[in-house]
XYZ file of C-alpha atoms in Angstrom:
607
model
C 136.998 -80.352 -59.219
C 139.946 -82.268 -57.617
C 140.113 -79.934 -54.757
C 136.348 -80.520 -53.960
C 136.991 -84.494 -53.923
C 139.943 -83.919 -51.647
C 137.661 -81.963 -49.273
C 134.990 -84.702 -49.155
C 137.269 -87.569 -49.769
C 141.059 -86.969 -48.627
C 142.383 -90.107 -50.389
C 141.304 -89.042 -53.855
C 144.508 -86.960 -54.064
C 145.688 -89.047 -56.884
C 143.211 -88.067 -59.702
C 145.493 -86.848 -62.389
C 145.139 -83.134 -63.527
C 143.964 -84.666 -66.965
C 141.107 -86.543 -65.299
C 140.187 -83.411 -63.219
C 140.120 -81.251 -66.661
C 137.968 -83.734 -68.323
C 135.410 -83.632 -65.579
C 135.254 -79.798 -65.759
C 134.760 -79.994 -69.502
C 131.813 -82.522 -68.965
C 130.225 -80.300 -66.309
C 130.304 -77.183 -68.723
C 126.570 -76.069 -69.290
C 126.596 -74.785 -72.933
C 123.188 -72.898 -72.358
C 124.544 -70.516 -69.759
C 125.107 -67.082 -71.216
C 128.798 -67.495 -70.029
C 130.503 -70.606 -69.522
C 129.469 -72.280 -66.535
C 131.563 -74.767 -65.057
C 131.814 -76.706 -61.644
C 135.327 -75.635 -61.190
C 134.364 -71.952 -61.521
C 131.125 -72.405 -59.110
C 132.979 -74.257 -56.624
C 135.870 -71.694 -56.758
C 133.235 -68.895 -55.979
C 131.692 -70.890 -53.024
C 135.275 -71.205 -51.668
C 136.295 -67.623 -52.169
C 136.516 -66.885 -48.725
C 138.641 -69.977 -47.610
C 142.366 -69.172 -47.484
C 143.357 -72.648 -47.091
C 141.163 -73.791 -50.174
C 142.867 -70.952 -52.354
C 146.196 -72.358 -51.398
C 145.437 -75.964 -52.100
C 143.611 -75.075 -55.434
C 146.481 -72.754 -56.537
C 148.875 -75.673 -56.116
C 146.691 -78.689 -56.859
C 148.692 -79.594 -60.097
C 152.172 -79.658 -58.471
C 150.691 -81.813 -55.479
C 148.908 -84.252 -57.804
C 152.292 -84.727 -59.691
C 154.346 -85.205 -56.756
C 151.572 -87.439 -55.130
C 151.207 -89.941 -57.998
C 154.866 -90.060 -58.771
C 156.717 -93.522 -58.319
C 153.475 -94.931 -56.973
C 152.703 -98.419 -58.592
C 151.893 -100.354 -55.531
C 149.142 -102.565 -56.780
C 147.558 -102.667 -53.047
C 147.577 -98.871 -52.987
C 146.022 -98.676 -56.433
C 143.321 -101.122 -55.599
C 142.389 -99.036 -52.472
C 142.506 -95.915 -54.738
C 140.127 -97.347 -57.124
C 137.699 -98.340 -54.585
C 137.787 -94.459 -53.476
C 137.208 -93.421 -56.814
C 134.184 -95.677 -57.524
C 132.505 -94.650 -54.279
C 133.198 -90.898 -55.199
C 131.617 -91.349 -58.438
C 128.548 -93.369 -56.994
C 128.113 -90.284 -54.335
C 128.369 -87.449 -56.598
C 127.347 -88.887 -60.030
C 123.623 -87.885 -59.750
C 124.684 -84.544 -58.802
C 126.549 -84.181 -62.074
C 123.865 -86.039 -64.029
C 121.521 -83.105 -62.740
C 123.861 -80.330 -63.447
C 123.435 -81.247 -67.571
C 119.592 -80.741 -67.125
C 119.434 -76.897 -67.144
C 120.943 -73.822 -65.851
C 118.586 -73.581 -62.959
C 119.064 -77.011 -61.705
C 122.673 -76.826 -62.049
C 122.906 -73.781 -60.011
C 120.766 -75.316 -57.437
C 122.562 -78.491 -57.332
C 125.982 -76.544 -57.242
C 124.362 -74.677 -54.141
C 123.650 -77.951 -52.424
C 126.788 -79.426 -52.843
C 128.625 -76.285 -51.546
C 126.492 -76.412 -48.546
C 127.569 -80.158 -47.658
C 131.152 -79.221 -47.773
C 131.154 -75.453 -46.344
C 131.350 -74.878 -42.599
C 128.161 -73.848 -41.221
C 127.515 -70.099 -40.490
C 124.785 -68.339 -38.616
C 124.757 -65.620 -41.173
C 122.924 -65.987 -44.599
C 125.101 -65.256 -47.770
C 123.229 -61.900 -47.942
C 124.303 -60.974 -44.471
C 127.793 -61.978 -44.964
C 129.887 -58.673 -45.787
C 131.726 -58.963 -48.908
C 135.555 -58.510 -48.755
C 136.668 -54.869 -49.926
C 138.319 -54.760 -53.382
C 142.107 -54.781 -52.724
C 143.723 -51.322 -53.382
C 145.785 -50.818 -56.624
C 149.273 -51.789 -55.878
C 151.550 -49.698 -57.839
C 155.388 -50.476 -58.457
C 157.866 -48.461 -55.937
C 158.297 -45.026 -57.538
C 161.646 -44.725 -59.353
C 161.215 -41.276 -60.924
C 159.576 -38.039 -59.745
C 158.170 -36.531 -63.015
C 158.108 -32.740 -63.375
C 155.247 -30.665 -64.721
C 155.206 -27.097 -65.370
C 151.550 -26.307 -64.368
C 149.934 -28.473 -61.822
C 146.175 -27.589 -61.308
C 144.680 -29.166 -58.324
C 140.926 -29.668 -58.727
C 139.034 -30.100 -62.090
C 136.354 -27.782 -61.582
C 135.412 -24.236 -63.145
C 138.354 -22.358 -61.783
C 140.904 -25.081 -63.085
C 139.491 -25.215 -66.430
C 139.466 -21.429 -67.093
C 143.162 -21.221 -65.727
C 143.930 -24.073 -68.128
C 142.440 -21.921 -70.965
C 144.357 -18.807 -69.793
C 147.798 -20.816 -69.693
C 147.136 -22.076 -72.987
C 146.097 -18.883 -74.632
C 149.725 -17.684 -73.588
C 151.681 -20.833 -73.919
C 149.889 -23.001 -76.553
C 152.439 -26.083 -75.934
C 152.297 -25.616 -72.041
C 152.774 -29.003 -70.067
C 149.708 -28.850 -67.908
C 148.212 -31.276 -65.688
C 144.981 -31.315 -63.986
C 144.169 -33.506 -60.954
C 140.419 -34.087 -59.909
C 138.817 -36.330 -57.534
C 135.706 -36.847 -59.362
C 135.454 -39.376 -62.186
C 134.145 -36.503 -64.606
C 135.917 -34.254 -66.529
C 135.785 -30.361 -65.685
C 132.051 -29.301 -65.822
C 129.743 -26.403 -65.013
C 127.828 -26.837 -61.606
C 124.990 -24.102 -62.097
C 122.755 -26.090 -64.551
C 122.752 -28.942 -61.915
C 120.360 -26.758 -60.019
C 119.114 -24.694 -62.872
C 118.418 -25.514 -66.428
C 118.796 -29.042 -66.054
C 115.633 -29.244 -64.177
C 113.494 -26.969 -66.358
C 114.881 -27.558 -69.999
C 116.393 -30.959 -69.990
C 116.952 -32.550 -73.489
C 118.763 -35.711 -72.228
C 119.373 -36.422 -68.577
C 121.824 -38.993 -69.113
C 123.967 -36.975 -71.600
C 123.381 -33.966 -69.032
C 122.314 -31.768 -72.048
C 119.754 -29.121 -71.933
C 118.552 -25.854 -73.300
C 119.885 -22.781 -71.941
C 117.509 -19.569 -71.518
C 118.201 -18.434 -75.037
C 117.076 -21.774 -76.485
C 120.621 -23.083 -77.353
C 121.495 -26.851 -76.822
C 124.170 -27.447 -74.590
C 125.597 -30.025 -71.687
C 127.283 -29.276 -68.746
C 130.980 -30.246 -69.820
C 133.405 -27.562 -70.925
C 135.075 -30.011 -73.211
C 134.115 -33.789 -73.916
C 136.221 -36.206 -71.844
C 138.057 -37.341 -74.912
C 139.649 -33.782 -75.223
C 141.994 -34.685 -72.347
C 144.730 -37.128 -72.275
C 143.697 -39.496 -69.321
C 146.659 -40.571 -67.318
C 146.231 -43.763 -65.348
C 147.991 -44.116 -61.802
C 150.377 -46.885 -63.556
C 151.117 -44.480 -66.161
C 152.231 -41.161 -64.132
C 155.866 -41.810 -64.216
C 155.944 -43.035 -67.568
C 153.583 -40.319 -69.389
C 154.570 -37.404 -67.187
C 158.227 -37.910 -67.700
C 157.768 -37.274 -71.465
C 157.364 -34.246 -73.324
C 153.916 -33.131 -74.514
C 153.251 -34.558 -77.914
C 149.877 -33.533 -78.640
C 149.362 -29.964 -77.443
C 145.443 -30.070 -78.140
C 145.050 -32.400 -75.038
C 145.632 -31.447 -71.556
C 146.873 -34.310 -69.389
C 144.197 -35.207 -66.755
C 144.279 -37.545 -63.637
C 140.793 -38.401 -62.329
C 139.551 -40.023 -58.815
C 142.614 -38.907 -57.471
C 143.368 -36.517 -54.362
C 146.348 -34.411 -53.477
C 147.109 -35.499 -50.227
C 150.199 -33.418 -49.555
C 151.786 -30.464 -50.927
C 155.431 -29.390 -50.059
C 155.702 -25.672 -51.137
C 159.807 -25.675 -50.452
C 160.461 -28.693 -52.672
C 157.432 -27.870 -55.003
C 156.260 -31.289 -54.983
C 152.896 -32.808 -54.633
C 151.804 -36.313 -53.554
C 148.860 -38.173 -54.459
C 146.841 -40.531 -52.273
C 147.917 -43.271 -54.280
C 151.533 -42.797 -53.155
C 152.739 -40.976 -56.315
C 154.761 -37.690 -56.271
C 154.955 -35.147 -58.943
C 157.181 -31.927 -59.132
C 155.725 -28.688 -60.249
C 156.862 -25.259 -61.011
C 153.533 -23.570 -60.703
C 150.796 -24.697 -58.725
C 147.128 -23.670 -58.543
C 144.844 -24.791 -55.439
C 141.366 -24.579 -56.730
C 139.785 -27.218 -54.519
C 136.308 -25.528 -54.060
C 134.252 -26.481 -51.179
C 132.547 -29.352 -49.656
C 128.934 -29.296 -48.808
C 127.989 -28.904 -45.061
C 125.888 -31.670 -43.642
C 123.840 -32.212 -40.473
C 125.336 -34.478 -37.728
C 121.913 -35.770 -36.323
C 121.662 -37.748 -39.519
C 124.302 -40.052 -38.483
C 122.334 -41.750 -35.784
C 120.195 -43.212 -38.556
C 120.392 -46.924 -39.467
C 122.864 -47.265 -42.604
C 119.972 -47.989 -44.892
C 117.834 -45.007 -44.048
C 121.019 -42.622 -43.425
C 121.528 -43.046 -47.352
C 118.393 -41.176 -47.949
C 119.802 -38.084 -46.436
C 122.088 -36.657 -49.035
C 123.914 -33.287 -49.862
C 124.044 -31.889 -53.439
C 127.249 -30.841 -55.425
C 128.077 -32.611 -58.482
C 126.748 -34.734 -61.344
C 126.398 -38.093 -59.419
C 124.191 -36.141 -57.103
C 122.014 -34.627 -59.936
C 121.435 -37.909 -61.292
C 120.485 -39.581 -57.910
C 117.902 -37.061 -57.161
C 116.603 -36.762 -60.588
C 115.706 -40.592 -60.621
C 114.188 -40.348 -57.192
C 111.893 -37.389 -58.002
C 109.566 -39.789 -59.780
C 105.777 -40.768 -58.896
C 104.242 -40.554 -55.462
C 107.191 -39.548 -53.288
C 107.868 -36.790 -50.885
C 111.293 -35.078 -50.842
C 112.646 -32.695 -48.394
C 114.719 -29.776 -48.933
C 116.527 -28.492 -46.051
C 117.855 -24.937 -46.753
C 116.406 -21.617 -47.844
C 119.297 -20.167 -49.643
C 120.537 -20.165 -53.079
C 120.863 -23.731 -53.611
C 118.005 -25.075 -51.385
C 115.332 -22.652 -53.046
C 116.555 -23.453 -56.764
C 116.244 -27.376 -55.742
C 113.009 -26.850 -54.428
C 111.841 -24.984 -57.424
C 113.320 -27.544 -59.938
C 111.891 -30.627 -58.160
C 108.301 -28.553 -58.196
C 108.678 -28.284 -61.803
C 109.625 -31.791 -62.179
C 106.805 -33.077 -60.084
C 104.158 -31.101 -61.960
C 101.409 -33.471 -63.195
C 102.645 -36.036 -60.960
C 102.068 -36.804 -57.056
C 105.767 -35.689 -56.087
C 105.819 -33.797 -53.004
C 108.302 -31.046 -52.156
C 108.623 -29.854 -48.828
C 111.433 -27.022 -48.111
C 112.304 -26.269 -44.647
C 114.685 -23.313 -43.125
C 114.987 -21.129 -40.107
C 114.872 -17.893 -41.923
C 111.618 -16.114 -42.511
C 111.330 -16.641 -46.088
C 113.402 -17.871 -49.169
C 116.696 -16.070 -49.580
C 116.120 -14.505 -46.028
C 119.724 -13.942 -45.709
C 119.922 -12.203 -48.926
C 116.506 -10.414 -49.943
C 115.239 -7.471 -47.813
C 112.522 -8.739 -45.453
C 109.470 -7.600 -47.871
C 111.067 -9.373 -50.829
C 111.740 -12.520 -49.173
C 108.124 -12.911 -48.078
C 106.875 -12.115 -51.496
C 109.374 -14.628 -52.852
C 107.986 -17.501 -50.443
C 104.585 -16.772 -51.684
C 105.324 -17.300 -55.334
C 107.238 -20.472 -54.603
C 104.141 -21.821 -52.757
C 102.149 -21.194 -56.079
C 104.742 -23.258 -57.910
C 103.841 -26.295 -55.655
C 106.472 -26.025 -52.979
C 105.371 -26.819 -49.269
C 107.683 -23.991 -47.836
C 107.767 -24.149 -44.195
C 109.922 -20.987 -42.832
C 111.191 -20.357 -39.529
C 111.671 -23.954 -38.521
C 114.957 -25.813 -37.537
C 115.621 -29.584 -38.038
C 115.654 -31.150 -34.201
C 116.321 -34.765 -35.424
C 115.865 -37.497 -38.006
C 114.052 -40.699 -37.224
C 113.777 -43.861 -39.416
C 110.276 -44.456 -40.242
C 109.265 -47.864 -42.064
C 112.274 -47.194 -44.361
C 111.773 -43.774 -44.672
C 113.178 -40.795 -43.221
C 111.073 -38.619 -40.541
C 112.365 -35.097 -40.147
C 111.428 -33.809 -36.845
C 111.203 -30.086 -36.532
C 111.477 -27.783 -33.659
C 107.813 -26.874 -33.987
C 107.143 -30.264 -33.074
C 105.806 -31.112 -36.541
C 107.166 -34.221 -38.477
C 107.642 -34.636 -42.077
C 108.090 -38.250 -43.484
C 110.290 -38.118 -46.640
C 111.340 -40.782 -49.203
C 114.586 -38.423 -49.564
C 115.974 -35.580 -47.745
C 118.475 -33.093 -49.410
C 120.543 -30.999 -47.166
C 121.490 -27.679 -49.041
C 122.818 -25.629 -46.309
C 125.947 -24.168 -47.861
C 129.549 -25.135 -48.187
C 132.901 -24.854 -46.275
C 135.913 -24.146 -48.348
C 138.189 -27.225 -48.867
C 141.403 -25.908 -47.388
C 142.797 -29.011 -45.866
C 145.794 -29.426 -48.294
C 146.706 -25.649 -48.001
C 146.615 -25.715 -44.211
C 148.831 -28.874 -43.996
C 151.210 -27.124 -46.270
C 151.428 -24.344 -43.863
C 149.587 -21.661 -46.162
C 148.070 -18.853 -44.190
C 144.189 -19.082 -44.001
C 141.522 -16.412 -43.348
C 140.242 -17.254 -39.733
C 137.206 -15.002 -40.370
C 135.743 -15.863 -43.579
C 137.549 -18.950 -44.405
C 139.555 -19.910 -47.482
C 143.144 -19.481 -48.436
C 144.678 -15.906 -48.075
C 146.080 -14.671 -51.401
C 147.320 -11.395 -52.367
C 145.945 -9.154 -55.074
C 147.695 -11.550 -57.585
C 145.972 -14.483 -56.185
C 149.294 -15.886 -54.926
C 149.401 -17.707 -51.585
C 153.142 -18.106 -51.784
C 155.987 -18.087 -54.168
C 154.693 -20.187 -57.281
C 151.583 -21.271 -55.146
C 148.310 -19.629 -56.749
C 144.520 -20.339 -55.352
C 141.256 -19.424 -57.019
C 137.657 -20.004 -56.867
C 135.425 -20.769 -53.641
C 138.422 -21.692 -51.526
C 140.069 -18.182 -51.718
C 140.185 -15.320 -49.602
C 141.083 -12.102 -51.951
C 141.373 -8.499 -51.427
C 138.351 -6.792 -53.415
C 139.664 -3.189 -54.408
C 136.140 -1.900 -53.771
C 134.753 -4.019 -51.104
C 137.834 -5.238 -49.048
C 138.747 -8.797 -48.125
C 136.019 -11.253 -49.313
C 135.425 -14.954 -50.179
C 132.935 -15.635 -52.694
C 131.198 -18.715 -53.778
C 129.734 -17.973 -57.148
C 130.226 -19.452 -60.735
C 131.341 -15.958 -62.086
C 134.215 -15.538 -59.538
C 135.491 -19.053 -60.181
C 135.687 -18.361 -64.077
C 137.335 -14.844 -63.609
C 139.618 -15.688 -60.679
C 140.708 -18.964 -62.526
C 141.539 -16.875 -65.731
C 143.564 -14.307 -63.698
C 145.606 -16.977 -61.854
C 146.404 -18.711 -64.988
C 147.433 -15.469 -66.618
C 149.741 -14.742 -63.553
C 151.051 -18.207 -63.530
C 152.566 -17.573 -66.999
C 153.958 -14.095 -65.837
C 151.452 -11.318 -66.280
C 151.366 -10.409 -62.381
C 148.074 -8.242 -62.694
C 145.882 -7.915 -59.730
C 142.401 -9.577 -59.683
C 139.886 -6.646 -59.826
C 136.797 -8.260 -61.320
C 133.460 -7.555 -59.419
C 131.782 -11.141 -59.433
C 128.108 -11.231 -60.245
C 125.611 -14.105 -59.624
C 122.188 -15.054 -60.928
C 119.113 -17.209 -60.101
C 115.621 -18.318 -61.377
C 112.970 -19.383 -58.978
C 110.063 -20.253 -61.139
C 108.512 -18.237 -64.006
C 108.087 -14.954 -62.225
C 111.330 -14.457 -60.612
C 114.793 -14.178 -62.248
C 117.427 -11.838 -60.759
C 120.966 -10.895 -61.090
C 123.299 -9.382 -58.252
C 126.700 -7.850 -57.793
C 128.592 -7.093 -54.607
C 127.803 -7.677 -51.049
C 124.281 -8.963 -50.826
C 123.127 -9.086 -47.272
C 119.706 -8.958 -45.705
C 121.145 -7.259 -42.576
C 122.330 -4.197 -44.757
C 120.182 -0.977 -45.162
C 118.445 -1.028 -48.320
C 116.525 1.031 -51.063
C 114.518 -0.686 -53.450
C 112.983 0.848 -56.740
C 110.021 -0.944 -58.071
C 107.739 -0.686 -61.241
C 104.590 -2.515 -61.502
C 103.427 -2.549 -65.251
C 102.670 1.090 -66.145
C 102.697 2.398 -62.560
C 105.061 5.187 -61.654
C 108.445 4.354 -60.133
C 107.987 3.454 -56.526
C 110.824 4.309 -53.864
C 111.326 2.579 -50.757
C 113.097 5.583 -49.515
C 114.448 6.014 -46.286
C 117.351 3.300 -46.182
C 116.254 1.680 -43.107
C 117.363 -1.872 -42.135
C 115.641 -4.514 -44.372
C 114.447 -6.111 -40.993
C 112.213 -3.086 -40.495
C 110.513 -2.839 -43.865
C 107.680 -5.701 -44.240
C 106.209 -4.349 -47.435
C 102.723 -5.889 -48.575
C 102.434 -9.368 -49.719
C 99.789 -7.921 -52.291
C 102.423 -5.948 -54.068
C 103.640 -7.107 -57.427
C 107.324 -6.779 -57.469
C 107.558 -7.628 -61.128
C 110.584 -5.388 -61.949
C 113.040 -3.379 -59.680
C 116.373 -2.695 -58.338
C 117.637 -2.852 -54.674
C 120.741 -1.112 -53.451
C 122.404 -2.105 -50.498
C 124.523 0.024 -48.293
C 127.001 -0.241 -45.566
C 127.005 1.857 -42.415
C 128.402 4.991 -44.310
C 125.812 4.659 -46.672
C 127.894 3.592 -49.468
C 126.546 1.379 -52.052
C 128.060 -2.037 -51.718
C 125.628 -4.349 -53.553
C 123.059 -4.097 -56.151
C 120.132 -6.578 -56.891
C 118.490 -6.557 -60.188
C 115.005 -7.942 -60.283
C 113.890 -9.148 -63.640
C 116.334 -6.597 -65.064
C 118.602 -8.240 -67.404
C 121.914 -6.720 -69.064
C 122.488 -4.351 -66.556
C 125.316 -6.209 -64.552
C 128.177 -3.706 -66.059
C 126.191 -0.711 -64.608
C 126.046 -2.093 -61.385
C 129.684 -2.889 -61.357
C 130.686 0.683 -62.318
C 128.279 2.038 -59.562
C 130.173 0.244 -56.992
C 133.605 0.801 -58.088
C 132.929 4.428 -58.093
C 131.904 4.405 -54.589
C 128.558 5.861 -55.088
C 126.302 6.503 -52.167
C 122.612 6.606 -50.817
C 122.497 10.337 -51.943
C 123.044 9.600 -55.814
C 120.086 6.863 -55.990
C 117.706 9.271 -57.480
C 120.048 9.773 -60.505
C 121.354 6.182 -60.530
C 117.725 4.627 -61.025
C 117.398 6.085 -64.354
C 120.453 3.854 -65.603
C 118.176 0.580 -64.996
C 115.244 1.928 -66.856
C 112.912 0.312 -64.203
C 109.961 2.217 -65.512
C 110.321 1.003 -68.964
């Protein structure tokens, strides 16, 4: 209060601290949910004034020095006149402040306006200053951790489990950029859209009817290490072997493979004995969305994690239009999931992509067209063979302009056009990258360099049956994470797992696949329709030459994918469950086109 009086009436600097305190007590409004004081209100009004902060911070010492030794009657008389004048001028305002919360706040606003320099911007237009970064004391000790796992996803979690199986008391540290504990990503585009039990708790029922949530372990199962605790906690032995140490909301900004040290973006360094890079990938975006105004640009998003699920799930309510860009795994699953959620409402789901049909880069041509028709029957407005030319702002919404000159005005747009491996850390550290496929080059034991391992989406590894590959599937993250963890504790065994993937697109489409599944490969499809005889699409022509018929009912079948030498390199099992190991065995044995008639019987397509 004294700071305000000095601002309006500079000569009232001699009001004592005790007087100012009594005025603040008088102005406290007991009816506010929290104590509301004039001094607090004015302090907020002056938050942007550096000079005010300085004077407010030091007002007690100034008051004492100004009043000390002053007993001049003439001075005191003049001072009393200033005080009387101040009370006469400000008294009515303080009287109003005691009437009600609303009138008090209005009075403070009026009073603040009288003493605040005028500005052309309204308070709503004035940008709020960014929160200052957390300042840590200079680091004195660089702690050493036996196993550092960079990334808090599926691969890291399963590496941690594998390490703990061999060394129950192992000193392990997981460093993740998200605020969430390690979790499964597949349910975010699958079960949570069809069988949600509790969206906020991320609970759902799996396809066997079991209730689960996306977290591998609950967050309290980890020992959370705050930035300021890195030195103190990591420098001490592990006392509770049941909990793994975890740093959240942190990015490893540098890796020194010679000194075996990582540095976090908050400036802390940590030594390691073995390290796993499991940084996954980042969603690809469309650069033409950057030209939109900021408020509309926020309505064009990618989709990768828990926060993305919650945001999209909340948006997908009522009379809205959502555009999904992309016809691959994620785009098709999201379109199907959104359509399921929108049943019985006015939610409209539009899916656009350049291929001829859903999963056009994976399925044979006849199957992708059939799948697209099924997606339409589920309520998705599928628009194949189009690309996004641009985005436009349209009355607070997003207009998606396509290259066929059509336009879709959407409340929200989801870009699901794949991911790129997150390899910046490895590249800056001098690790070798796969220029053709992307990813960190690793040997058969998933080691990129001495004591540096990598697993999951970000790795390019040698597949014993199929050659060098980079795979972006959950099963690969699980298996490669486990193998990396086992090798970090000394097993030194090759990674020879053949990853599988699966998806569900509505009630009539459920499939699993193993190996290299590429629509440009020659294929042979074996299909059974109810009690019909087995049908063989037989001559192994490229998929682009086999259109099939849209009135066919591809209810159950198996598709064999071959390389140029007609060696079977991939198998798609359509509504056939429990045959993944059979498919893996066929690929491992190097079976060819000439073996297909015998191999079909292993899948019981006709039963």
